């Protein structure tokens, strides 16, 4: 946990320092810092090749993993949504930091001939991104770290038509971390388009959970709207 907090503290410190710099040089600041964003996502899980059967108290989840560890199964992606509010902190006319809070659906699906296992997760994503906008261009690129706080975790199992839902939350890490990369295009009317990829860096399961490892992966395509500053528009 301490290893994860260190880079986050560095980014937060940079945000605070840049805010002070903007107060001293307001002409370099972005006058439209607040935006909302919503996107559709395609989510998968990167699965470890080593399989260790979990503890006995895992219940039906143990049976599911034993089944999916065999041949003939195929882990695939599931759709999701991501929506929330963000805030930009300028460092220069072309460079700024972005953060915010976004509700995000993640997960994956594992299918076999007579078996289906779908994991549905929900998080609050808190991206900490550095963004560069090209001079006299609507295009931008960005990247950084994205901590996520777990809200819920469900596993839906279907054995030959017998359906069961398992609450996974107690077996999942409450904090996830991903590397995020993306490109954006901004229109003059405040709207913009974003294409991003989130690469999970942590196992979503707790370390003592049988050695089973899954990491979140997400591709997102969405729209944002930046609220125009009234003073600037007058």
PDB file of N, CA and C in Angstrom, residues 130-172:
ATOM      1  N   UNK A 130      -1.447  13.601 -16.453  1.00  0.00           N
ATOM      2  CA  UNK A 130      -0.761  14.731 -17.073  1.00  0.00           C
ATOM      3  C   UNK A 130      -1.214  14.801 -18.525  1.00  0.00           C
ATOM      4  N   UNK A 131      -1.664  15.978 -18.964  1.00  0.00           N
ATOM      5  CA  UNK A 131      -2.249  16.122 -20.302  1.00  0.00           C
ATOM      6  C   UNK A 131      -1.542  17.225 -21.079  1.00  0.00           C
ATOM      7  N   UNK A 132      -1.188  16.896 -22.322  1.00  0.00           N
ATOM      8  CA  UNK A 132      -0.539  17.877 -23.200  1.00  0.00           C
ATOM      9  C   UNK A 132      -1.441  18.146 -24.395  1.00  0.00           C
ATOM     10  N   UNK A 133      -1.776  19.417 -24.618  1.00  0.00           N
ATOM     11  CA  UNK A 133      -2.569  19.845 -25.770  1.00  0.00           C
ATOM     12  C   UNK A 133      -1.650  20.512 -26.778  1.00  0.00           C
ATOM     13  N   UNK A 134      -1.674  20.036 -28.008  1.00  0.00           N
ATOM     14  CA  UNK A 134      -0.786  20.563 -29.040  1.00  0.00           C
ATOM     15  C   UNK A 134      -1.157  22.005 -29.386  1.00  0.00           C
ATOM     16  N   UNK A 135      -0.139  22.813 -29.662  1.00  0.00           N
ATOM     17  CA  UNK A 135      -0.335  24.233 -29.957  1.00  0.00           C
ATOM     18  C   UNK A 135      -1.222  24.425 -31.182  1.00  0.00           C
ATOM     19  N   UNK A 136      -2.241  25.286 -31.042  1.00  0.00           N
ATOM     20  CA  UNK A 136      -3.190  25.591 -32.117  1.00  0.00           C
ATOM     21  C   UNK A 136      -3.775  24.324 -32.740  1.00  0.00           C
ATOM     22  N   UNK A 137      -4.089  23.368 -31.883  1.00  0.00           N
ATOM     23  CA  UNK A 137      -4.639  22.097 -32.348  1.00  0.00           C
ATOM     24  C   UNK A 137      -5.687  21.610 -31.348  1.00  0.00           C
ATOM     25  N   UNK A 138      -6.720  20.931 -31.830  1.00  0.00           N
ATOM     26  CA  UNK A 138      -7.730  20.383 -30.918  1.00  0.00           C
ATOM     27  C   UNK A 138      -7.313  19.049 -30.287  1.00  0.00           C
ATOM     28  N   UNK A 139      -6.173  18.508 -30.701  1.00  0.00           N
ATOM     29  CA  UNK A 139      -5.743  17.195 -30.227  1.00  0.00           C
ATOM     30  C   UNK A 139      -4.915  17.295 -28.952  1.00  0.00           C
ATOM     31  N   UNK A 140      -5.044  16.276 -28.121  1.00  0.00           N
ATOM     32  CA  UNK A 140      -4.269  16.195 -26.887  1.00  0.00           C
ATOM     33  C   UNK A 140      -3.931  14.739 -26.591  1.00  0.00           C
ATOM     34  N   UNK A 141      -2.894  14.547 -25.786  1.00  0.00           N
ATOM     35  CA  UNK A 141      -2.519  13.220 -25.301  1.00  0.00           C
ATOM     36  C   UNK A 141      -2.366  13.303 -23.789  1.00  0.00           C
ATOM     37  N   UNK A 142      -2.610  12.203 -23.110  1.00  0.00           N
ATOM     38  CA  UNK A 142      -2.494  12.229 -21.656  1.00  0.00           C
ATOM     39  C   UNK A 142      -2.155  10.844 -21.117  1.00  0.00           C
ATOM     40  N   UNK A 143      -1.631  10.845 -19.909  1.00  0.00           N
ATOM     41  CA  UNK A 143      -1.284   9.592 -19.251  1.00  0.00           C
ATOM     42  C   UNK A 143      -1.011   9.815 -17.780  1.00  0.00           C
ATOM     43  N   UNK A 144      -1.045   8.735 -17.027  1.00  0.00           N
ATOM     44  CA  UNK A 144      -0.779   8.828 -15.597  1.00  0.00           C
ATOM     45  C   UNK A 144      -1.282   7.612 -14.857  1.00  0.00           C
ATOM     46  N   UNK A 145      -1.500   7.787 -13.567  1.00  0.00           N
ATOM     47  CA  UNK A 145      -1.988   6.717 -12.710  1.00  0.00           C
ATOM     48  C   UNK A 145      -3.458   6.925 -12.378  1.00  0.00           C
ATOM     49  N   UNK A 146      -4.131   5.809 -12.144  1.00  0.00           N
ATOM     50  CA  UNK A 146      -5.549   5.884 -11.801  1.00  0.00           C
ATOM     51  C   UNK A 146      -5.865   4.955 -10.626  1.00  0.00           C
ATOM     52  N   UNK A 147      -5.892   5.483  -9.411  1.00  0.00           N
ATOM     53  CA  UNK A 147      -6.384   4.695  -8.283  1.00  0.00           C
ATOM     54  C   UNK A 147      -7.894   4.504  -8.412  1.00  0.00           C
ATOM     55  N   UNK A 148      -8.386   3.383  -7.910  1.00  0.00           N
ATOM     56  CA  UNK A 148      -9.823   3.105  -7.945  1.00  0.00           C
ATOM     57  C   UNK A 148     -10.254   2.497  -6.621  1.00  0.00           C
ATOM     58  N   UNK A 149     -11.383   2.967  -6.122  1.00  0.00           N
ATOM     59  CA  UNK A 149     -11.937   2.467  -4.863  1.00  0.00           C
ATOM     60  C   UNK A 149     -13.093   1.520  -5.179  1.00  0.00           C
ATOM     61  N   UNK A 150     -13.010   0.306  -4.655  1.00  0.00           N
ATOM     62  CA  UNK A 150     -14.033  -0.705  -4.925  1.00  0.00           C
ATOM     63  C   UNK A 150     -15.360  -0.355  -4.255  1.00  0.00           C
ATOM     64  N   UNK A 151     -16.435  -0.436  -5.023  1.00  0.00           N
ATOM     65  CA  UNK A 151     -17.782  -0.245  -4.485  1.00  0.00           C
ATOM     66  C   UNK A 151     -18.506  -1.574  -4.295  1.00  0.00           C
ATOM     67  N   UNK A 152     -18.421  -2.439  -5.299  1.00  0.00           N
ATOM     68  CA  UNK A 152     -19.112  -3.727  -5.223  1.00  0.00           C
ATOM     69  C   UNK A 152     -18.434  -4.739  -6.132  1.00  0.00           C
ATOM     70  N   UNK A 153     -18.651  -6.017  -5.829  1.00  0.00           N
ATOM     71  CA  UNK A 153     -18.114  -7.101  -6.641  1.00  0.00           C
ATOM     72  C   UNK A 153     -19.036  -8.302  -6.578  1.00  0.00           C
ATOM     73  N   UNK A 154     -19.558  -8.712  -7.723  1.00  0.00           N
ATOM     74  CA  UNK A 154     -20.468  -9.851  -7.795  1.00  0.00           C
ATOM     75  C   UNK A 154     -19.957 -10.852  -8.826  1.00  0.00           C
ATOM     76  N   UNK A 155     -20.210 -12.122  -8.546  1.00  0.00           N
ATOM     77  CA  UNK A 155     -19.909 -13.179  -9.498  1.00  0.00           C
ATOM     78  C   UNK A 155     -21.197 -13.933  -9.792  1.00  0.00           C
ATOM     79  N   UNK A 156     -21.583 -13.952 -11.062  1.00  0.00           N
ATOM     80  CA  UNK A 156     -22.794 -14.649 -11.476  1.00  0.00           C
ATOM     81  C   UNK A 156     -22.398 -15.953 -12.167  1.00  0.00           C
ATOM     82  N   UNK A 157     -22.861 -17.076 -11.606  1.00  0.00           N
ATOM     83  CA  UNK A 157     -22.492 -18.403 -12.082  1.00  0.00           C
ATOM     84  C   UNK A 157     -23.704 -19.102 -12.683  1.00  0.00           C
ATOM     85  N   UNK A 158     -23.456 -19.843 -13.764  1.00  0.00           N
ATOM     86  CA  UNK A 158     -24.519 -20.609 -14.410  1.00  0.00           C
ATOM     87  C   UNK A 158     -23.976 -21.997 -14.735  1.00  0.00           C
ATOM     88  N   UNK A 159     -24.356 -22.998 -13.932  1.00  0.00           N
ATOM     89  CA  UNK A 159     -23.984 -24.386 -14.172  1.00  0.00           C
ATOM     90  C   UNK A 159     -25.180 -25.118 -14.772  1.00  0.00           C
ATOM     91  N   UNK A 160     -25.131 -25.398 -16.058  1.00  0.00           N
ATOM     92  CA  UNK A 160     -26.200 -26.149 -16.712  1.00  0.00           C
ATOM     93  C   UNK A 160     -27.583 -25.579 -16.407  1.00  0.00           C
ATOM     94  N   UNK A 161     -27.688 -24.252 -16.424  1.00  0.00           N
ATOM     95  CA  UNK A 161     -28.965 -23.598 -16.194  1.00  0.00           C
ATOM     96  C   UNK A 161     -29.254 -23.243 -14.751  1.00  0.00           C
ATOM     97  N   UNK A 162     -28.440 -23.731 -13.810  1.00  0.00           N
ATOM     98  CA  UNK A 162     -28.600 -23.377 -12.398  1.00  0.00           C
ATOM     99  C   UNK A 162     -27.792 -22.120 -12.114  1.00  0.00           C
ATOM    100  N   UNK A 163     -28.488 -21.037 -11.787  1.00  0.00           N
ATOM    101  CA  UNK A 163     -27.833 -19.743 -11.633  1.00  0.00           C
ATOM    102  C   UNK A 163     -27.654 -19.384 -10.162  1.00  0.00           C
ATOM    103  N   UNK A 164     -26.459 -18.855  -9.855  1.00  0.00           N
ATOM    104  CA  UNK A 164     -26.124 -18.446  -8.492  1.00  0.00           C
ATOM    105  C   UNK A 164     -25.345 -17.144  -8.540  1.00  0.00           C
ATOM    106  N   UNK A 165     -25.586 -16.272  -7.578  1.00  0.00           N
ATOM    107  CA  UNK A 165     -24.837 -15.025  -7.456  1.00  0.00           C
ATOM    108  C   UNK A 165     -24.044 -15.032  -6.156  1.00  0.00           C
ATOM    109  N   UNK A 166     -22.745 -14.728  -6.253  1.00  0.00           N
ATOM    110  CA  UNK A 166     -21.840 -14.723  -5.105  1.00  0.00           C
ATOM    111  C   UNK A 166     -21.324 -13.308  -4.893  1.00  0.00           C
ATOM    112  N   UNK A 167     -21.337 -12.859  -3.652  1.00  0.00           N
ATOM    113  CA  UNK A 167     -20.774 -11.552  -3.309  1.00  0.00           C
ATOM    114  C   UNK A 167     -19.271 -11.708  -3.111  1.00  0.00           C
ATOM    115  N   UNK A 168     -18.483 -11.061  -3.966  1.00  0.00           N
ATOM    116  CA  UNK A 168     -17.026 -11.185  -3.932  1.00  0.00           C
ATOM    117  C   UNK A 168     -16.332 -10.113  -3.102  1.00  0.00           C
ATOM    118  N   UNK A 169     -17.052  -9.130  -2.632  1.00  0.00           N
ATOM    119  CA  UNK A 169     -16.416  -7.928  -2.093  1.00  0.00           C
ATOM    120  C   UNK A 169     -15.403  -8.225  -0.996  1.00  0.00           C
ATOM    121  N   UNK A 170     -15.693  -9.182  -0.112  1.00  0.00           N
ATOM    122  CA  UNK A 170     -14.780  -9.489   0.988  1.00  0.00           C
ATOM    123  C   UNK A 170     -13.490 -10.134   0.506  1.00  0.00           C
ATOM    124  N   UNK A 171     -13.488 -10.687  -0.701  1.00  0.00           N
ATOM    125  CA  UNK A 171     -12.298 -11.339  -1.250  1.00  0.00           C
ATOM    126  C   UNK A 171     -11.501 -10.436  -2.187  1.00  0.00           C
ATOM    127  N   UNK A 172     -11.960  -9.202  -2.374  1.00  0.00           N
ATOM    128  CA  UNK A 172     -11.327  -8.281  -3.317  1.00  0.00           C
ATOM    129  C   UNK A 172     -10.584  -7.171  -2.594  1.00  0.00           C
TER     130      UNK A 172
END
